PDB file of C-alpha atoms in Angstrom:
ATOM      1  CA  MET A  14       0.000   0.000   0.000  1.00  0.00           C
ATOM      2  CA  LYS A  15       1.465   3.334  -1.025  1.00  0.00           C
ATOM      3  CA  LYS A  16       1.585   6.200   1.446  1.00  0.00           C
ATOM      4  CA  LYS A  17      -0.595   8.348  -0.808  1.00  0.00           C
ATOM      5  CA  ASP A  18      -3.271   5.609  -0.879  1.00  0.00           C
ATOM      6  CA  LEU A  19      -3.735   5.618   2.891  1.00  0.00           C
ATOM      7  CA  LYS A  20      -6.938   7.466   3.817  1.00  0.00           C
ATOM      8  CA  LEU A  21      -9.436   7.179   6.594  1.00  0.00           C
ATOM      9  CA  SER A  22     -13.015   8.054   7.433  1.00  0.00           C
ATOM     10  CA  VAL A  23     -13.549  10.283  10.453  1.00  0.00           C
ATOM     11  CA  VAL A  24     -16.652   9.763  12.592  1.00  0.00           C
ATOM     12  CA  ILE A  25     -17.432  12.588  15.051  1.00  0.00           C
ATOM     13  CA  LEU A  26     -20.072  12.262  17.755  1.00  0.00           C
ATOM     14  CA  ASN A  27     -21.744  15.552  18.585  1.00  0.00           C
ATOM     15  CA  TYR A  28     -24.153  16.547  21.331  1.00  0.00           C
ATOM     16  CA  ASN A  29     -24.700  20.313  21.592  1.00  0.00           C
ATOM     17  CA  ARG A  30     -21.105  21.449  21.144  1.00  0.00           C
ATOM     18  CA  LEU A  31     -21.178  23.955  18.326  1.00  0.00           C
ATOM     19  CA  SER A  32     -17.890  25.832  18.783  1.00  0.00           C
ATOM     20  CA  GLU A  33     -15.884  22.729  19.769  1.00  0.00           C
ATOM     21  CA  THR A  34     -17.186  20.775  16.779  1.00  0.00           C
ATOM     22  CA  GLU A  35     -16.442  23.590  14.348  1.00  0.00           C
ATOM     23  CA  LYS A  36     -12.878  23.860  15.675  1.00  0.00           C
ATOM     24  CA  GLU A  37     -12.527  20.092  15.330  1.00  0.00           C
ATOM     25  CA  ILE A  38     -13.715  20.124  11.695  1.00  0.00           C
ATOM     26  CA  LYS A  39     -11.344  22.995  10.831  1.00  0.00           C
ATOM     27  CA  GLU A  40      -8.413  21.136  12.396  1.00  0.00           C
ATOM     28  CA  LEU A  41      -9.273  17.934  10.523  1.00  0.00           C
ATOM     29  CA  LEU A  42      -9.507  19.773   7.204  1.00  0.00           C
ATOM     30  CA  LYS A  43      -5.876  20.852   7.602  1.00  0.00           C
ATOM     31  CA  GLU A  44      -5.040  17.198   6.920  1.00  0.00           C
ATOM     32  CA  LYS A  45      -7.733  16.505   4.330  1.00  0.00           C
ATOM     33  CA  ARG A  46      -5.283  14.718   2.018  1.00  0.00           C
ATOM     34  CA  PHE A  47      -5.430  11.792   4.477  1.00  0.00           C
ATOM     35  CA  ILE A  48      -9.208  11.887   4.984  1.00  0.00           C
ATOM     36  CA  SER A  49     -11.696  10.361   2.569  1.00  0.00           C
ATOM     37  CA  GLU A  50     -14.704  11.730   4.474  1.00  0.00           C
ATOM     38  CA  ILE A  51     -15.873  13.304   7.708  1.00  0.00           C
ATOM     39  CA  ILE A  52     -19.132  11.966   9.136  1.00  0.00           C
ATOM     40  CA  LEU A  53     -20.815  14.049  11.849  1.00  0.00           C
ATOM     41  CA  ILE A  54     -23.296  12.165  14.021  1.00  0.00           C
ATOM     42  CA  GLU A  55     -25.533  14.952  15.411  1.00  0.00           C
ATOM     43  CA  GLN A  56     -27.332  13.512  18.446  1.00  0.00           C
ATOM     44  CA  ALA A  57     -29.009  16.579  19.965  1.00  0.00           C
ATOM     45  CA  ASN A  58     -31.070  17.693  16.958  1.00  0.00           C
ATOM     46  CA  ASN A  59     -29.330  21.062  17.236  1.00  0.00           C
ATOM     47  CA  ILE A  60     -30.057  23.028  14.054  1.00  0.00           C
ATOM     48  CA  SER A  61     -27.192  25.451  14.798  1.00  0.00           C
ATOM     49  CA  VAL A  62     -24.693  22.577  14.656  1.00  0.00           C
ATOM     50  CA  VAL A  63     -26.281  21.264  11.452  1.00  0.00           C
ATOM     51  CA  ASN A  64     -26.139  24.695   9.791  1.00  0.00           C
ATOM     52  CA  MET A  65     -22.508  25.151  10.848  1.00  0.00           C
ATOM     53  CA  ALA A  66     -21.527  21.729   9.491  1.00  0.00           C
ATOM     54  CA  LYS A  67     -23.173  22.489   6.132  1.00  0.00           C
ATOM     55  CA  LYS A  68     -20.397  25.067   5.529  1.00  0.00           C
ATOM     56  CA  TYR A  69     -17.841  22.241   5.348  1.00  0.00           C
ATOM     57  CA  PRO A  70     -17.417  19.019   3.348  1.00  0.00           C
ATOM     58  CA  VAL A  71     -19.071  16.921   6.058  1.00  0.00           C
ATOM     59  CA  LYS A  72     -21.696  14.185   5.851  1.00  0.00           C
ATOM     60  CA  ILE A  73     -24.292  15.059   8.526  1.00  0.00           C
ATOM     61  CA  ILE A  74     -26.333  12.290  10.144  1.00  0.00           C
ATOM     62  CA  ARG A  75     -29.071  13.462  12.520  1.00  0.00           C
ATOM     63  CA  THR A  76     -30.233  10.889  15.041  1.00  0.00           C
ATOM     64  CA  GLN A  77     -31.514  10.443  18.552  1.00  0.00           C
ATOM     65  CA  ASN A  78     -28.918  10.309  21.307  1.00  0.00           C
ATOM     66  CA  LEU A  79     -27.204   6.964  20.840  1.00  0.00           C
ATOM     67  CA  GLY A  80     -24.310   7.818  23.117  1.00  0.00           C
ATOM     68  CA  LEU A  81     -21.132   6.045  22.082  1.00  0.00           C
ATOM     69  CA  GLY A  82     -23.313   3.812  19.899  1.00  0.00           C
ATOM     70  CA  GLY A  83     -23.293   6.704  17.437  1.00  0.00           C
ATOM     71  CA  TRP A  84     -19.828   5.537  16.424  1.00  0.00           C
ATOM     72  CA  ASN A  85     -21.407   2.238  15.321  1.00  0.00           C
ATOM     73  CA  LEU A  86     -23.835   4.129  13.101  1.00  0.00           C
ATOM     74  CA  GLY A  87     -21.075   6.291  11.635  1.00  0.00           C
ATOM     75  CA  SER A  88     -18.790   3.315  11.146  1.00  0.00           C
ATOM     76  CA  SER A  89     -21.488   1.449   9.240  1.00  0.00           C
ATOM     77  CA  LEU A  90     -21.771   4.388   6.821  1.00  0.00           C
ATOM     78  CA  ALA A  91     -18.027   4.938   6.370  1.00  0.00           C
ATOM     79  CA  LYS A  92     -16.366   4.323   2.997  1.00  0.00           C
ATOM     80  CA  SER A  93     -12.865   3.665   4.308  1.00  0.00           C
ATOM     81  CA  ASP A  94     -11.669   0.535   6.073  1.00  0.00           C
ATOM     82  CA  ILE A  95      -9.651   2.741   8.433  1.00  0.00           C
ATOM     83  CA  LEU A  96     -11.685   4.777  10.924  1.00  0.00           C
ATOM     84  CA  LEU A  97     -10.854   7.655  13.234  1.00  0.00           C
ATOM     85  CA  LEU A  98     -13.482   7.899  15.976  1.00  0.00           C
ATOM     86  CA  LEU A  99     -13.656  11.254  17.750  1.00  0.00           C
ATOM     87  CA  ASP A 100     -15.829  12.898  20.365  1.00  0.00           C
ATOM     88  CA  ASP A 101     -17.040  16.453  19.755  1.00  0.00           C
ATOM     89  CA  ASP A 102     -14.394  18.064  21.938  1.00  0.00           C
ATOM     90  CA  SER A 103     -11.279  16.373  20.582  1.00  0.00           C
ATOM     91  CA  TYR A 104      -9.068  16.511  17.521  1.00  0.00           C
ATOM     92  CA  PRO A 105      -5.708  15.093  16.533  1.00  0.00           C
ATOM     93  CA  SER A 106      -2.660  17.331  16.635  1.00  0.00           C
ATOM     94  CA  PHE A 107      -1.262  18.273  13.236  1.00  0.00           C
ATOM     95  CA  GLY A 108       0.633  15.343  11.726  1.00  0.00           C
ATOM     96  CA  ALA A 109      -0.955  12.708  13.964  1.00  0.00           C
ATOM     97  CA  ILE A 110      -3.253  11.363  11.228  1.00  0.00           C
ATOM     98  CA  GLU A 111      -0.385  10.785   8.825  1.00  0.00           C
ATOM     99  CA  LYS A 112       1.712   9.174  11.550  1.00  0.00           C
ATOM    100  CA  GLY A 113      -1.164   6.945  12.635  1.00  0.00           C
ATOM    101  CA  LEU A 114      -1.898   5.838   9.077  1.00  0.00           C
ATOM    102  CA  LEU A 115       1.679   4.657   8.602  1.00  0.00           C
ATOM    103  CA  TYR A 116       1.089   1.947  11.209  1.00  0.00           C
ATOM    104  CA  PHE A 117      -1.566   0.445   8.925  1.00  0.00           C
ATOM    105  CA  LYS A 118       1.076  -0.590   6.402  1.00  0.00           C
ATOM    106  CA  ASN A 119       1.405  -3.596   8.718  1.00  0.00           C
ATOM    107  CA  LYS A 120      -1.538  -5.644   7.418  1.00  0.00           C
ATOM    108  CA  SER A 121      -1.850  -7.644  10.645  1.00  0.00           C
ATOM    109  CA  LEU A 122      -2.581  -4.495  12.638  1.00  0.00           C
ATOM    110  CA  GLY A 123      -6.214  -3.830  13.499  1.00  0.00           C
ATOM    111  CA  ILE A 124      -6.237  -0.782  15.756  1.00  0.00           C
ATOM    112  CA  VAL A 125      -4.080   2.219  16.633  1.00  0.00           C
ATOM    113  CA  ALA A 126      -4.795   4.312  19.721  1.00  0.00           C
ATOM    114  CA  PRO A 127      -3.227   7.750  20.256  1.00  0.00           C
ATOM    115  CA  LYS A 128      -1.951   9.407  23.373  1.00  0.00           C
ATOM    116  CA  ILE A 129      -4.671  11.649  24.727  1.00  0.00           C
ATOM    117  CA  MET A 130      -3.466  15.060  25.826  1.00  0.00           C
ATOM    118  CA  ASN A 131      -5.225  17.591  28.035  1.00  0.00           C
ATOM    119  CA  LYS A 132      -5.445  21.236  26.972  1.00  0.00           C
ATOM    120  CA  ASN A 133      -2.351  21.954  29.063  1.00  0.00           C
ATOM    121  CA  GLY A 134      -0.325  19.427  27.022  1.00  0.00           C
ATOM    122  CA  GLN A 135      -0.136  16.759  29.724  1.00  0.00           C
ATOM    123  CA  ILE A 136      -0.937  13.112  28.946  1.00  0.00           C
ATOM    124  CA  GLN A 137      -4.415  12.159  30.137  1.00  0.00           C
ATOM    125  CA  TRP A 138      -3.780   8.834  31.831  1.00  0.00           C
ATOM    126  CA  PRO A 139      -6.461   6.151  31.858  1.00  0.00           C
ATOM    127  CA  ARG A 140      -7.407   5.159  35.371  1.00  0.00           C
ATOM    128  CA  PHE A 141      -6.036   1.636  34.926  1.00  0.00           C
ATOM    129  CA  LEU A 142      -2.517   2.856  34.048  1.00  0.00           C
ATOM    130  CA  ASP A 143      -0.082   4.474  36.389  1.00  0.00           C
ATOM    131  CA  LYS A 144       2.269   7.223  35.262  1.00  0.00           C
ATOM    132  CA  LYS A 145       5.178   4.761  35.113  1.00  0.00           C
ATOM    133  CA  THR A 146       3.609   2.864  32.199  1.00  0.00           C
ATOM    134  CA  GLU A 147       5.578   3.287  28.973  1.00  0.00           C
ATOM    135  CA  VAL A 148       3.638   5.027  26.224  1.00  0.00           C
ATOM    136  CA  ALA A 149       5.102   4.972  22.707  1.00  0.00           C
TER     137      ALA A 149
END
């Protein structure tokens, strides 16, 4: 698989976060050469979010609140075999999509999980890991 052929579908869950979701879409579009589509799962029936998303190349799916199950809906509609699942208040740092896609050259790999950083730049540690755990 050539580097230029690697693309993913992004599925964003949204529930009433207009400004955060718009920032997220803008950040994702900076790396659009690696993204085949952005799917926005709008779960609050918020017309302001829908109208904002219509300004961008985004597929908008309006549904009842499915919680994290909205990712299942978005995943079932995605064109790419590689998915990036995001909440409405998160986005990858610039370059992270390209770096993550490179791992998929290994055909036996099924999932890649990023480090999650807080706004202050510190790693957000899952409760089951201590701070001594090595993170690549």
